[in-house]
Coordinates of C-alpha atoms in Angstrom, one line a residue:
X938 CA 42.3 16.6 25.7
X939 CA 39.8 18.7 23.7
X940 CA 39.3 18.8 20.3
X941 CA 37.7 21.2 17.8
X942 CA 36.7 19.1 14.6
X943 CA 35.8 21.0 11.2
X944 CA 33.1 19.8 9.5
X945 CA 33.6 22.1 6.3
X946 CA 32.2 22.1 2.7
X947 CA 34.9 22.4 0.1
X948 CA 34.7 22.7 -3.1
X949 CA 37.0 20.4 -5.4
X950 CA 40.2 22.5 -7.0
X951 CA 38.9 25.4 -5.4
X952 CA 42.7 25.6 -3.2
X953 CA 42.7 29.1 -1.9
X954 CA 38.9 28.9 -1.4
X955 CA 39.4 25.2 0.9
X956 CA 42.5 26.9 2.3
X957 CA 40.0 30.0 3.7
X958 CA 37.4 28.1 4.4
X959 CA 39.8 25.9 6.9
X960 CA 41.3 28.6 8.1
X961 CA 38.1 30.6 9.0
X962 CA 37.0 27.2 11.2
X963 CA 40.0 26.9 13.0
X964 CA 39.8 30.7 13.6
X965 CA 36.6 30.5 15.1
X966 CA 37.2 27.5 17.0
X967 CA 40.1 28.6 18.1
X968 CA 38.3 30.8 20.7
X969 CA 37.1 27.5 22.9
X970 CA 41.2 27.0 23.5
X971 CA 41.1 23.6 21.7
X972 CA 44.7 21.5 22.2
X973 CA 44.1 20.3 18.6
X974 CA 42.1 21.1 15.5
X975 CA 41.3 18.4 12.9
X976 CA 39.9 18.9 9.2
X977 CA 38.5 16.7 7.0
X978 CA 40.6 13.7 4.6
X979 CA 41.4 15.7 1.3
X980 CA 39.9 18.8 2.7
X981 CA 42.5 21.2 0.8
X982 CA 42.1 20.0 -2.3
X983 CA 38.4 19.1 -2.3
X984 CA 37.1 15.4 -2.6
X985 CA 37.5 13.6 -4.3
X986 CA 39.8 15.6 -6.5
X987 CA 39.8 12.8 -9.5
X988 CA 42.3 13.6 -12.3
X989 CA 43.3 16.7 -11.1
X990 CA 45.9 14.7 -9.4
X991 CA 47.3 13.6 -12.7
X992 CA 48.4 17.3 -13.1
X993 CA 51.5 17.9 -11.9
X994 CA 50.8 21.6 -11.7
X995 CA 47.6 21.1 -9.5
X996 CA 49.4 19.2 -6.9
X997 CA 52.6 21.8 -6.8
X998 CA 50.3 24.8 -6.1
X999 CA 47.8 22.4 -3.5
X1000 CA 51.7 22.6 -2.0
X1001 CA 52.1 26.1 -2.0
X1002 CA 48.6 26.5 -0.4
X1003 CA 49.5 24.2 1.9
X1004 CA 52.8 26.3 3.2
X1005 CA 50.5 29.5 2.9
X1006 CA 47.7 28.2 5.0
X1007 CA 50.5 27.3 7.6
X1008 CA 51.8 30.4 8.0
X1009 CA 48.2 32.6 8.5
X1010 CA 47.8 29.8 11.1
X1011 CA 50.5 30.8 13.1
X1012 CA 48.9 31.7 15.6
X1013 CA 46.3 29.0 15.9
X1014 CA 46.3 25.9 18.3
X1015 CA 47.6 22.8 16.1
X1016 CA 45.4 21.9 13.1
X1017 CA 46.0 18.8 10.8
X1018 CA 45.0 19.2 7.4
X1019 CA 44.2 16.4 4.2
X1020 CA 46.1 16.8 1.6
X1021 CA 47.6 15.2 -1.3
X1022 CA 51.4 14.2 -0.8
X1023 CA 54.6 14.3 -3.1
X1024 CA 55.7 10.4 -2.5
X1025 CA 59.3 10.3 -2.7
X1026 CA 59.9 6.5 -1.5
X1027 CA 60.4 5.1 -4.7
X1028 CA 58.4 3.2 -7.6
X1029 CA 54.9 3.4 -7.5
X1030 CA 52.4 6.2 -7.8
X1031 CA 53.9 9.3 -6.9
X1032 CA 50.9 10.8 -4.4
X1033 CA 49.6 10.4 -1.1
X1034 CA 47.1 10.5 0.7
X1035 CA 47.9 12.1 3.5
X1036 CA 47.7 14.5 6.1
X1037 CA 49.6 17.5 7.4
X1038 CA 50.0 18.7 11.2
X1039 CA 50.4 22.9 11.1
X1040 CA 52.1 24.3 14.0
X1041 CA 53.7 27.3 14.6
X1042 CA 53.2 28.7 11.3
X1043 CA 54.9 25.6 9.6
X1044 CA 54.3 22.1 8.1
X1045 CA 55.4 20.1 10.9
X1046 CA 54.9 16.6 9.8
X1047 CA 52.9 14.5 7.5
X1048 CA 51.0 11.1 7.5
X1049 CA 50.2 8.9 4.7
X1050 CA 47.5 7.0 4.5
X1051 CA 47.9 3.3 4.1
X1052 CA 44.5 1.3 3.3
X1053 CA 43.1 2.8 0.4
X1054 CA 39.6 3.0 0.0
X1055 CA 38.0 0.4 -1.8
X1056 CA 35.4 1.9 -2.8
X1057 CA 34.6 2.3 -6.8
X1058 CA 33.3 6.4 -5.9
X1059 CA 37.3 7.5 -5.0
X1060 CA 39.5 5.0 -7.3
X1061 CA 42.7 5.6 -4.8
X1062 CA 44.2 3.2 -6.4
X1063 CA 44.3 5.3 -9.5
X1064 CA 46.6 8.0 -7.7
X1065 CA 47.7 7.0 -4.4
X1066 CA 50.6 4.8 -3.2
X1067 CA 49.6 3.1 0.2
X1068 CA 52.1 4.5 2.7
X1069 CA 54.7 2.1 4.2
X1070 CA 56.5 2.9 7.7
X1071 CA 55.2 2.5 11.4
X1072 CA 52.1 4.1 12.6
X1073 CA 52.6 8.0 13.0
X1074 CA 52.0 9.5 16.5
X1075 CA 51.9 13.0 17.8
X1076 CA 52.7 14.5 21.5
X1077 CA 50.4 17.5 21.4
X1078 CA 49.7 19.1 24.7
X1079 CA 51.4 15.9 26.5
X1080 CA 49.2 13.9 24.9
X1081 CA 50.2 10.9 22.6
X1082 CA 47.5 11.1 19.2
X1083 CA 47.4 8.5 17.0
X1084 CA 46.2 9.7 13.7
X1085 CA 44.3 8.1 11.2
X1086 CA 42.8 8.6 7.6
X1087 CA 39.6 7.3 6.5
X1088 CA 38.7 3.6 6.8
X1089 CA 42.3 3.2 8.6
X1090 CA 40.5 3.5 11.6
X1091 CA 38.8 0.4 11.6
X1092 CA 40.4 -2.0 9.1
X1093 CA 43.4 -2.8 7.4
X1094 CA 46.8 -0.4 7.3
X1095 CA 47.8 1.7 10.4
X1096 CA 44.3 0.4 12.4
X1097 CA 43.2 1.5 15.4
X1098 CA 45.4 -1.5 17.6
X1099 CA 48.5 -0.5 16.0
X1100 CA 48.1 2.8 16.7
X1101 CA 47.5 1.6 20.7
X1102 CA 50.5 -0.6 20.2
X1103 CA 52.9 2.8 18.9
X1104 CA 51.8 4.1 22.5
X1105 CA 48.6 6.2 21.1
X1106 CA 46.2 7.4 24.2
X1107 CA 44.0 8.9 21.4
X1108 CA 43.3 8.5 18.0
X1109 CA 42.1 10.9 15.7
X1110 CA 40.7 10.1 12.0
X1111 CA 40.8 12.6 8.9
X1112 CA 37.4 10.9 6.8
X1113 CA 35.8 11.7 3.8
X1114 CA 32.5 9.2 4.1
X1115 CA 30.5 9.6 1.2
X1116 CA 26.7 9.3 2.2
X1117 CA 24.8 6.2 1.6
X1118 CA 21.4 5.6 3.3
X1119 CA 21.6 3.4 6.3
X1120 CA 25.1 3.5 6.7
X1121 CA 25.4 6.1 9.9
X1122 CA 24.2 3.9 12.1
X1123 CA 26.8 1.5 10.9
X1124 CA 30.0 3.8 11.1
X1125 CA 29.0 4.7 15.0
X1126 CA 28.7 1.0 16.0
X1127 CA 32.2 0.5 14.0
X1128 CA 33.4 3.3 16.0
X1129 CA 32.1 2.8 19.4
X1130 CA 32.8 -0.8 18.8
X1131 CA 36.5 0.2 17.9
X1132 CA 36.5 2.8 21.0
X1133 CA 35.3 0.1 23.5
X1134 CA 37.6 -2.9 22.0
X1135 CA 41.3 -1.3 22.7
X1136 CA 39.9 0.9 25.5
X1137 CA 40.8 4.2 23.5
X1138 CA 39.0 7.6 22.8
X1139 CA 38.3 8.1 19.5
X1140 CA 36.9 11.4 17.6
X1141 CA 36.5 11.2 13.4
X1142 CA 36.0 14.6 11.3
X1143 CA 34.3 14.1 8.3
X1144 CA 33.4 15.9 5.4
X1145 CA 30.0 17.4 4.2
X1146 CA 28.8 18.5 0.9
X1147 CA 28.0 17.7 -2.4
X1148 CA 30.6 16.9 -5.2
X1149 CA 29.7 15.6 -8.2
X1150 CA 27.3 12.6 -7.7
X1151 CA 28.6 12.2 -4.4
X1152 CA 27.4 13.8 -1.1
X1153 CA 29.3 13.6 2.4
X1154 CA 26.7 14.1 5.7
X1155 CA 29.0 15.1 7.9
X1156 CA 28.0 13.9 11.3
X1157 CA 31.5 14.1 12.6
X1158 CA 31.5 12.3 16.3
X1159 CA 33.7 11.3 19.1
X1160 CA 33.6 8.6 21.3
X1161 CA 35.1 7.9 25.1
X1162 CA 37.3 5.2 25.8
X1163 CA 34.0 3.0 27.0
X1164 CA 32.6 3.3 23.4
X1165 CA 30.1 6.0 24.1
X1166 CA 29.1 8.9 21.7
X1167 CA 29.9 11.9 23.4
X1168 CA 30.0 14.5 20.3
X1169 CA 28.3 14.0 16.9
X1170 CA 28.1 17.3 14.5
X1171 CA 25.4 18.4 12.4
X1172 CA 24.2 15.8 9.2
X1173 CA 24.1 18.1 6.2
X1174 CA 25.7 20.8 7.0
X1175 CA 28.8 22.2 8.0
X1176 CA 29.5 22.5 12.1
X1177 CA 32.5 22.6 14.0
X1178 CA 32.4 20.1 16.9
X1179 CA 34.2 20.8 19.8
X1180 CA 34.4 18.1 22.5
X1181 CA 37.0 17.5 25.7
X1182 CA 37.5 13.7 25.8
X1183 CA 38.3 14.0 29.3
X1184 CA 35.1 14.6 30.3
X1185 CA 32.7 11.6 30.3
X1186 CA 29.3 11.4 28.9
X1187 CA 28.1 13.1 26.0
X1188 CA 28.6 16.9 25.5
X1189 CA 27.7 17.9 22.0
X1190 CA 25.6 15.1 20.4
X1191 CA 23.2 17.3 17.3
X1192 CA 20.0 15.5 17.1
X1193 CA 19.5 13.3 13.8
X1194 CA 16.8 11.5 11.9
X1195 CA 17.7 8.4 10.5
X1196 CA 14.8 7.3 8.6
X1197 CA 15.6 6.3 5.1
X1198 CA 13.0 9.1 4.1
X1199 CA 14.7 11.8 5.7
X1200 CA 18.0 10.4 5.2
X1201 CA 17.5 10.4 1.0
X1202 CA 15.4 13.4 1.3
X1203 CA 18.1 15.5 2.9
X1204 CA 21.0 14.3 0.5
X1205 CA 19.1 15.0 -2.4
X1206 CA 18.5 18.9 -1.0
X1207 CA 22.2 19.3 -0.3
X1208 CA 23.8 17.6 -2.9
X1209 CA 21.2 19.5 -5.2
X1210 CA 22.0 22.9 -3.8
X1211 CA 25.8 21.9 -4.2
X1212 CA 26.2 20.6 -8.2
X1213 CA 24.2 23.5 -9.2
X1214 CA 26.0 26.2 -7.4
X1215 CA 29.4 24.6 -7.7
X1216 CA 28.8 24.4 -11.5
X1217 CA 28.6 27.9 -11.3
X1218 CA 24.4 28.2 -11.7
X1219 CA 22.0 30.2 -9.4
X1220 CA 18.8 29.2 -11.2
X1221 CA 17.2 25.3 -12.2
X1222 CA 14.6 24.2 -14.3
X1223 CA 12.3 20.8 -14.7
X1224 CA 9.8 19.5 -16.7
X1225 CA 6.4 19.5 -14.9
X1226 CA 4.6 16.8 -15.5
X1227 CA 1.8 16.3 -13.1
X1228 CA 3.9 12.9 -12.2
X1229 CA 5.2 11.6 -9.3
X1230 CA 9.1 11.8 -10.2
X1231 CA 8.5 15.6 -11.5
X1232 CA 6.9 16.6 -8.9
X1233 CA 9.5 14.9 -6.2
X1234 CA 12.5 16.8 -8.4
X1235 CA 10.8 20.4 -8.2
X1236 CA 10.2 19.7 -4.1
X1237 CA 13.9 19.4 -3.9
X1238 CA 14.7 22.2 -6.4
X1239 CA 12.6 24.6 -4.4
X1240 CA 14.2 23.4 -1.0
X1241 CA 17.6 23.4 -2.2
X1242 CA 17.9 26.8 -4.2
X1243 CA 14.8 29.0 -3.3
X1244 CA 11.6 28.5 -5.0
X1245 CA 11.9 31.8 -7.1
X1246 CA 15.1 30.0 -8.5
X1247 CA 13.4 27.2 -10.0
X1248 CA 11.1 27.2 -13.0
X1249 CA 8.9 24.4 -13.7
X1250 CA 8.3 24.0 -17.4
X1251 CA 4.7 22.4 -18.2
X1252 CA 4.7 21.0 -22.2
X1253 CA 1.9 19.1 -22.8
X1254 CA 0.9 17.5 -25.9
X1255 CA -2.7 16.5 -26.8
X1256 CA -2.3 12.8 -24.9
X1257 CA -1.6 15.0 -21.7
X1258 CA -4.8 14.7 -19.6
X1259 CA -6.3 17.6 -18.2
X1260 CA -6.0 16.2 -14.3
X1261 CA -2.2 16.1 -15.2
X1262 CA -1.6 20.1 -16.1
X1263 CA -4.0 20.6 -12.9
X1264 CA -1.8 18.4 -10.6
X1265 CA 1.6 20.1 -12.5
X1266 CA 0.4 23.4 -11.7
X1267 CA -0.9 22.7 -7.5
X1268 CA 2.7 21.2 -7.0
X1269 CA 4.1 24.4 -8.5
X1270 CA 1.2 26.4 -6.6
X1271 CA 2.4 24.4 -3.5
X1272 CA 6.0 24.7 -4.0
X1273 CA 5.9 28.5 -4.9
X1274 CA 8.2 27.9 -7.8
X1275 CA 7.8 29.8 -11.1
X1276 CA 5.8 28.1 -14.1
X1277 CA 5.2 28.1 -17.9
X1278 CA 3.1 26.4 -20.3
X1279 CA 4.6 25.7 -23.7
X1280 CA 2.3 22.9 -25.9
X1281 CA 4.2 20.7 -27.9
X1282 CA 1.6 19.9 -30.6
X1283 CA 2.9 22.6 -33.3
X1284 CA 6.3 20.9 -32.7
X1285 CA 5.0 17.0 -33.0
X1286 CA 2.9 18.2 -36.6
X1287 CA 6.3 19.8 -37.8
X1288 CA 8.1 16.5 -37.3
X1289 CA 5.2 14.5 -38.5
X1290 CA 5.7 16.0 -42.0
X1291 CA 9.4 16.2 -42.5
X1292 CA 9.1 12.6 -41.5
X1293 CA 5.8 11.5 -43.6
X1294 CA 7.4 10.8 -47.0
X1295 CA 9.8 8.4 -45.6
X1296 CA 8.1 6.7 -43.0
X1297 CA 5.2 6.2 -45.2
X1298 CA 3.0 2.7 -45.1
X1299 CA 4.7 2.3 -41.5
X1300 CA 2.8 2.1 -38.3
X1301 CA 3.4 4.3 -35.4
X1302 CA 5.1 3.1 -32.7
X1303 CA 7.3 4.4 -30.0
X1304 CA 9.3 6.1 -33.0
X1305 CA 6.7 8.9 -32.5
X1306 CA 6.4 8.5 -28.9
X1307 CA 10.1 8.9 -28.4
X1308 CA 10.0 12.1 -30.6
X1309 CA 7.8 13.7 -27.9
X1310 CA 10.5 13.1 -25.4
X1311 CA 12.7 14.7 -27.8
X1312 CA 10.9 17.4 -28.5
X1313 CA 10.5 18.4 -24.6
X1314 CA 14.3 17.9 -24.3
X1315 CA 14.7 20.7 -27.1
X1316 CA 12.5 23.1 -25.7
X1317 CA 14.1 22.7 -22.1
X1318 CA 17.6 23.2 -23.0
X1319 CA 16.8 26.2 -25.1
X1320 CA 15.4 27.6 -21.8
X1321 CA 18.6 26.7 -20.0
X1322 CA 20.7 28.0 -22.5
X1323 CA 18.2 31.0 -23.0
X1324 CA 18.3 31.4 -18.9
X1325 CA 21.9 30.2 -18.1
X1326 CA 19.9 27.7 -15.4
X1327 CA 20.6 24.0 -15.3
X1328 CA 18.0 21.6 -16.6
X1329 CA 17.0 18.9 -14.1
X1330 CA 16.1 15.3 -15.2
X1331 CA 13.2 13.6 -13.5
X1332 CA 13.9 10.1 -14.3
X1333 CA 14.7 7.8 -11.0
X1334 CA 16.7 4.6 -10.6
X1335 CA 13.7 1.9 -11.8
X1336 CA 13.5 3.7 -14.7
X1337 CA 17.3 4.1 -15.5
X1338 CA 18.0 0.3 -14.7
X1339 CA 15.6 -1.2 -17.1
X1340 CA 15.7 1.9 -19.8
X1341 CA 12.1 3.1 -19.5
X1342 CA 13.6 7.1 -20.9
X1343 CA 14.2 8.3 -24.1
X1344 CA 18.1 8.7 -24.7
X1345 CA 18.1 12.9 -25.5
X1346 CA 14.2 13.4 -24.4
X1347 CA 13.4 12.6 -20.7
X1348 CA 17.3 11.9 -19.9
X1349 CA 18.4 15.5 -21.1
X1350 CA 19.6 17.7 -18.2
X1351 CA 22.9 18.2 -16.5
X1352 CA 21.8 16.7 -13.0
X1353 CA 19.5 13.1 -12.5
X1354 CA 18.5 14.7 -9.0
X1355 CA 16.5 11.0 -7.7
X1356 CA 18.7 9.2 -10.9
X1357 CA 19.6 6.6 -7.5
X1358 CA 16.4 6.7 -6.0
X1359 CA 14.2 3.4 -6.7
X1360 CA 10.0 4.7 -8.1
X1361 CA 9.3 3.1 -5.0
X1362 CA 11.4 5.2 -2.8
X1363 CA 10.2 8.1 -4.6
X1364 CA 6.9 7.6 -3.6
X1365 CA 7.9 7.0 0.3
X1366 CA 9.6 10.1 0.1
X1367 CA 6.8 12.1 -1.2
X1368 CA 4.3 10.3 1.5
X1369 CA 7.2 11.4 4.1
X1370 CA 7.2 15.0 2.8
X1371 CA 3.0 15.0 3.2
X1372 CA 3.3 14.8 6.8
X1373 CA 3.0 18.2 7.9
X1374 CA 1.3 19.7 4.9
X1375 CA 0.4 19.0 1.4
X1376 CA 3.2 19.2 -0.8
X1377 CA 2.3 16.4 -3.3
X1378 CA -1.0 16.4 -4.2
X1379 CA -3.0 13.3 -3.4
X1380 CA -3.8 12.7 -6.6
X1381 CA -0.3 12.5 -8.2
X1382 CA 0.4 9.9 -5.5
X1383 CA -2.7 7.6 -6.3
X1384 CA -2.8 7.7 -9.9
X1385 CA -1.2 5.3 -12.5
X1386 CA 2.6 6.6 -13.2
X1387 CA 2.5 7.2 -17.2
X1388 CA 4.4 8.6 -19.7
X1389 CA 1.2 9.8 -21.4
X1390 CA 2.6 9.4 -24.9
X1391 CA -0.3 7.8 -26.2
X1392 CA -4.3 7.6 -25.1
X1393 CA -4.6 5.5 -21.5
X1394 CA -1.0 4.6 -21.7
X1395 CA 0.4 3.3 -18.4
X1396 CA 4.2 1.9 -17.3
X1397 CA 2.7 -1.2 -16.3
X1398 CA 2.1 -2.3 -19.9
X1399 CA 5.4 -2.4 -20.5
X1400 CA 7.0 -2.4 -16.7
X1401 CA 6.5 -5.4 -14.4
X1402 CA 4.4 -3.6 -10.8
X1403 CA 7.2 -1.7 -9.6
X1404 CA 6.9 -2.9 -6.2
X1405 CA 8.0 -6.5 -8.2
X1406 CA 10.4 -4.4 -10.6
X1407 CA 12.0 -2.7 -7.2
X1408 CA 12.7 -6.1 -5.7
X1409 CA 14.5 -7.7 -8.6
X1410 CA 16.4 -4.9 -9.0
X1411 CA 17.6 -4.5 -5.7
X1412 CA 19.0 -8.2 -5.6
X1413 CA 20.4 -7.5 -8.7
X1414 CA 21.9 -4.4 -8.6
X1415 CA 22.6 -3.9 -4.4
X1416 CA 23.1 -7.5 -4.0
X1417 CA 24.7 -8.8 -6.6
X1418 CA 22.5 -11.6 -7.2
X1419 CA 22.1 -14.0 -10.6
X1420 CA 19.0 -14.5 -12.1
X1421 CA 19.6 -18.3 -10.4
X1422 CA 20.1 -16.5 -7.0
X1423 CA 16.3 -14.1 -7.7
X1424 CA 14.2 -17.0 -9.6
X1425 CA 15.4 -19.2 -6.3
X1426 CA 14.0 -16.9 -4.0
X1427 CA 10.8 -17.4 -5.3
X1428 CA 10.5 -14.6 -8.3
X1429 CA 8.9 -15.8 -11.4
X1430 CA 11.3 -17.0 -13.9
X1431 CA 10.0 -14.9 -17.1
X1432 CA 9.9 -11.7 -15.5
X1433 CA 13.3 -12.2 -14.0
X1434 CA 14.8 -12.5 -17.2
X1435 CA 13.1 -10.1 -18.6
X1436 CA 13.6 -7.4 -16.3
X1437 CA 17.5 -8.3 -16.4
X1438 CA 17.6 -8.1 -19.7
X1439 CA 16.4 -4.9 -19.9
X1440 CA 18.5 -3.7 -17.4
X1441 CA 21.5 -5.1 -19.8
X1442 CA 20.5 -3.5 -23.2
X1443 CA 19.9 -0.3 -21.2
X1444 CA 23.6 -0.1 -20.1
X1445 CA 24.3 2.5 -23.4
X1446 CA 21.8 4.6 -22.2
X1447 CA 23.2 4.7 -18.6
X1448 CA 26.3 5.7 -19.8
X1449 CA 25.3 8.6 -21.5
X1450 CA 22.6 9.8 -18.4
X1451 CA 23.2 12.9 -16.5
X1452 CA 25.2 12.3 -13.2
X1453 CA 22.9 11.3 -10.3
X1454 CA 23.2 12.2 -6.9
X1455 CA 24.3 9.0 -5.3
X1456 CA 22.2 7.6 -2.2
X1457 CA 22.6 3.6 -2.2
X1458 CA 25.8 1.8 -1.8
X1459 CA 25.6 0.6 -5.6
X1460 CA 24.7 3.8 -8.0
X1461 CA 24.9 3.7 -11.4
X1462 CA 28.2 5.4 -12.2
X1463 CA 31.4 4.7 -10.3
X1464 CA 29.7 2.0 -8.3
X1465 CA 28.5 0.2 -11.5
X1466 CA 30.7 -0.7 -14.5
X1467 CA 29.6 -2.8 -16.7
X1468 CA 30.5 -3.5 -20.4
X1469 CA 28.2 -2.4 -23.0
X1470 CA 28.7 -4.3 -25.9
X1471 CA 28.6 -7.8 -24.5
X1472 CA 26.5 -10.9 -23.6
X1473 CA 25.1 -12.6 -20.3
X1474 CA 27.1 -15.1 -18.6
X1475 CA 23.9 -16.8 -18.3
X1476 CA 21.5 -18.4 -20.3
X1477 CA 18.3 -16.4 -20.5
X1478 CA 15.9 -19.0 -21.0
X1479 CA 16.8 -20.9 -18.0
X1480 CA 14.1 -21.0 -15.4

């Protein structure tokens, strides 16, 4: 049997858009003579479509769309679609997720999905019913195809030996995996481990793109009955994958790179490229501070939307060293993005004399520092406005957890570009991005990180070493671990509480941070929800 799977890029509510873009890739693979054509879970009405569901009206016309599609693919080879389904089987939610097989110009049948996702980035539960009814299976060129919708395949609801068990001599899987560093190698061992176990060829079209914080890598594969990868489509970017399962050994396998480096670094490019021209933007700006994160956030700008599209802003007040302007402008230099130089200090004196009378016999402290922050944010979003570009924050995940930003200074923007990417990460990345040419200078990767909001300030007087900071965090926030759990495994007690309470008086902040282009398994955002005005289960003084 051979199969042509569509790894598209769809844009969320965009219906007639998804609709042409489907129907373009089963045009063009139509001319390989495919028995069966497979899009992505959801692919009609973009992923995940969130509350849109809740509108009656947007689910009605995704209907419509739906029919249309059908009917210019009329002439087409079978192609099953995602979708969102009517659910006419009683109480419940009223939606489905589900899937649609077009043939002959018509809806032919449809498949709901019955193991919703559990995962905090798609809610399902918020607007799907779990389907009831036996596992659905197709005869499509005298073929029996078992088909499947996301994590279906390999736990839970209509699973892969159920499927088997119906009389299924292939499945096929609609999927919609976000991207989450580490996990590809994962998902083919589930797969090939699925394959091999019921003695079934399997083949999985997923989606790619960047929506919202979340980006899908695509990598749509197939596997024979022995568990062996015989097709796997381009990571990143859209491909259509065509691959005969009757033929063993692998045909079509794209070459990857599964270094965490690579793997981050090429996530943060697409879904960059993606939020900003989805929101309807061409052009980006940054903050150029000579620092590491800055400097990391322009390198992705530039790769994602064209260096002439970006604009790196350099606003230095008089703590800003010299070395740090030089270091802003080589990265633009190296980047060959646009640059301009607006100083602060006319800005800072303004402030300090509205502010004089009534702060008068007070020290300063991070009020003023914070103000700088402030200022910068100003300055930036006028340009944006000015421009019509989006403004890109620089802050990373370190720095969000434990709220080392000033809430509407360093936080401003409508994108956290490396908002899930730990100061440790950033620096691997930027190491990784060295290795052909000098992108980074050497200097911004050996200095001190600082704010420079004050003479010789560092993060380290206020920040445990970030390679400590980076560990805590990571047990804390990835796995879930108590302070008991960390101080056990041999961190010091003080810092651990320290750091965690940081990480819990910063949670108002979080809340009000620009989305981040998610990278872990546990961002901040859908995969993190915790209360804001409360207090720790545990004792903070315990050791």
């Amino acid at each position: 049997m051979k199969l042509a799977l569509l790894q598209v890029n769809t844009v969320v509510g965009d219906l007639t858009g998804n609709a042409g873009r489907i129907a373009a890739g089963a045009e063009e693979a139509a001319r390989s003579r495919p028995d069966l054509i497979l899009a992505p879970e959801l692919s009609l009405t973009g992923c995940p479509p969130r509350d849109l569901l809740l509108g009656r009206g947007f689910v009605e016309r995704s209907l419509e769309v739906l029919e249309d599609l059908a009917a210019d693919l009329e002439d087409a080879p079978p192609v099953i679609v995602g979708f969102a389904a009517q659910d006419r089987a009683g109480p419940g939610r009223p939606l489905l997720n589900a899937a649609a097989l077009l043939r002959d110009g018509a809806v032919r049948e449809t498949f709901g999905k019955t193991h919703l996702s559990p995962s905090g980035a798609f809610d399902e539960g918020r607007y799907f019913e779990p389907a009831a009814g036996a596992p659905r299976v197709l005869s499509i060129d005298g073929k029996r195809v078992g088909v499947s919708i996301g994590e279906e395949i390999w736990c839970g609801g209509r699973s892969a030996g159920e499927l088997v068990s119906a009389g299924a001599e292939v499945i096929v899987n609609l999927s919609a995996s976000p991207f989450a560093v580490g996990r590809q190698g994962l998902r083919e061992e589930a797969l090939s481990c699925t394959a091999r176990d019921h003695q079934i060829p399997i083949a999985i079209a997923n989606l790619v793109g960047g929506n919202d914080d979340l980006v899908f890598d695509g990598r749509s594969s197939a596997f024979s009955a022995d568990g062996t990868l015989i097709a796997r489509g381009a990571a990143f970017a859209e491909d259509i994958v065509t691959v005969d399962l009757g033929r063993p050994g692998p045909q079509a396998v794209a070459p990857d790179d599964l270094t965490p480096e690579s793997e981050i670094w090429r996530a943060l490019v697409l879904g960059t490229r993606d939020y900003v021209r989805k929101s309807g933007f061409e052009t980006a700006l940054l903050g150029l501070s000579g620092g590491i994160d800055s400097s990391l956030v322009a390198a992705v700008a530039a790769r994602a939307l064209r260096p002439e599209n970006v604009l790196g802003v350099l606003l230095p007040s008089p703590y800003t060293s010299p070395e740090s302007i030089e270091d802003a402008r080589e990265v633009a230099e190296n980047l060959g993005i646009r640059t301009c130089c607006l100083p602060i200090a006319p800005a800072m004196e303004a402030f300090d004399g509205i502010l004089t009378g009534i702060f008068a016999g007070l020290p300063r402290d991070t009020t003023e520092e914070n103000l700088q922050a402030r200022i910068r944010a100003v300055v930036l979003m006028a340009l944006a406005n000015k421009f019509g570009s989006m403004l890109l924050s620089t802050g990373n995940k370190s720095e969000a957890a434990v709220g080392y930003s000033t809430l509407y200074g360093d936080m401003a923007g409508g994108l956290a570009v490396i908002g899930d990417v730990s100061k440790g990460m950033v620096y691997r990345i930027s190491r990784w991005l060295n290795r052909e040419r000098t992108t980074i200078p050497d200097r911004v990767l050996e200095k001190p990180p600082s704010a420079e909001l004050r003479p010789g300030q560092t993060d380290q007087e206020i920040l445990p070493p970030y390679d400590l900071l980076d560990a805590i965090l990571h047990r804390h926030i990835d796995c879930f671990e108590s302070p008991g759990d960390i101080i056990a495994a041999g961190y010091p007690a003080e810092t651990v509480h320290r750091v965690l309470r940081m990480v819990r008086l910063a949670e108002f902040k979080r809340r009000q941070a620009a989305p981040g282009i998610r990278v872990t398994g546990r961002a901040f955002g859908a995969d993190w929800r915790m209360p804001i005005a409360a207090r720790p289960w545990w004792r903070e003084n315990d050791s």
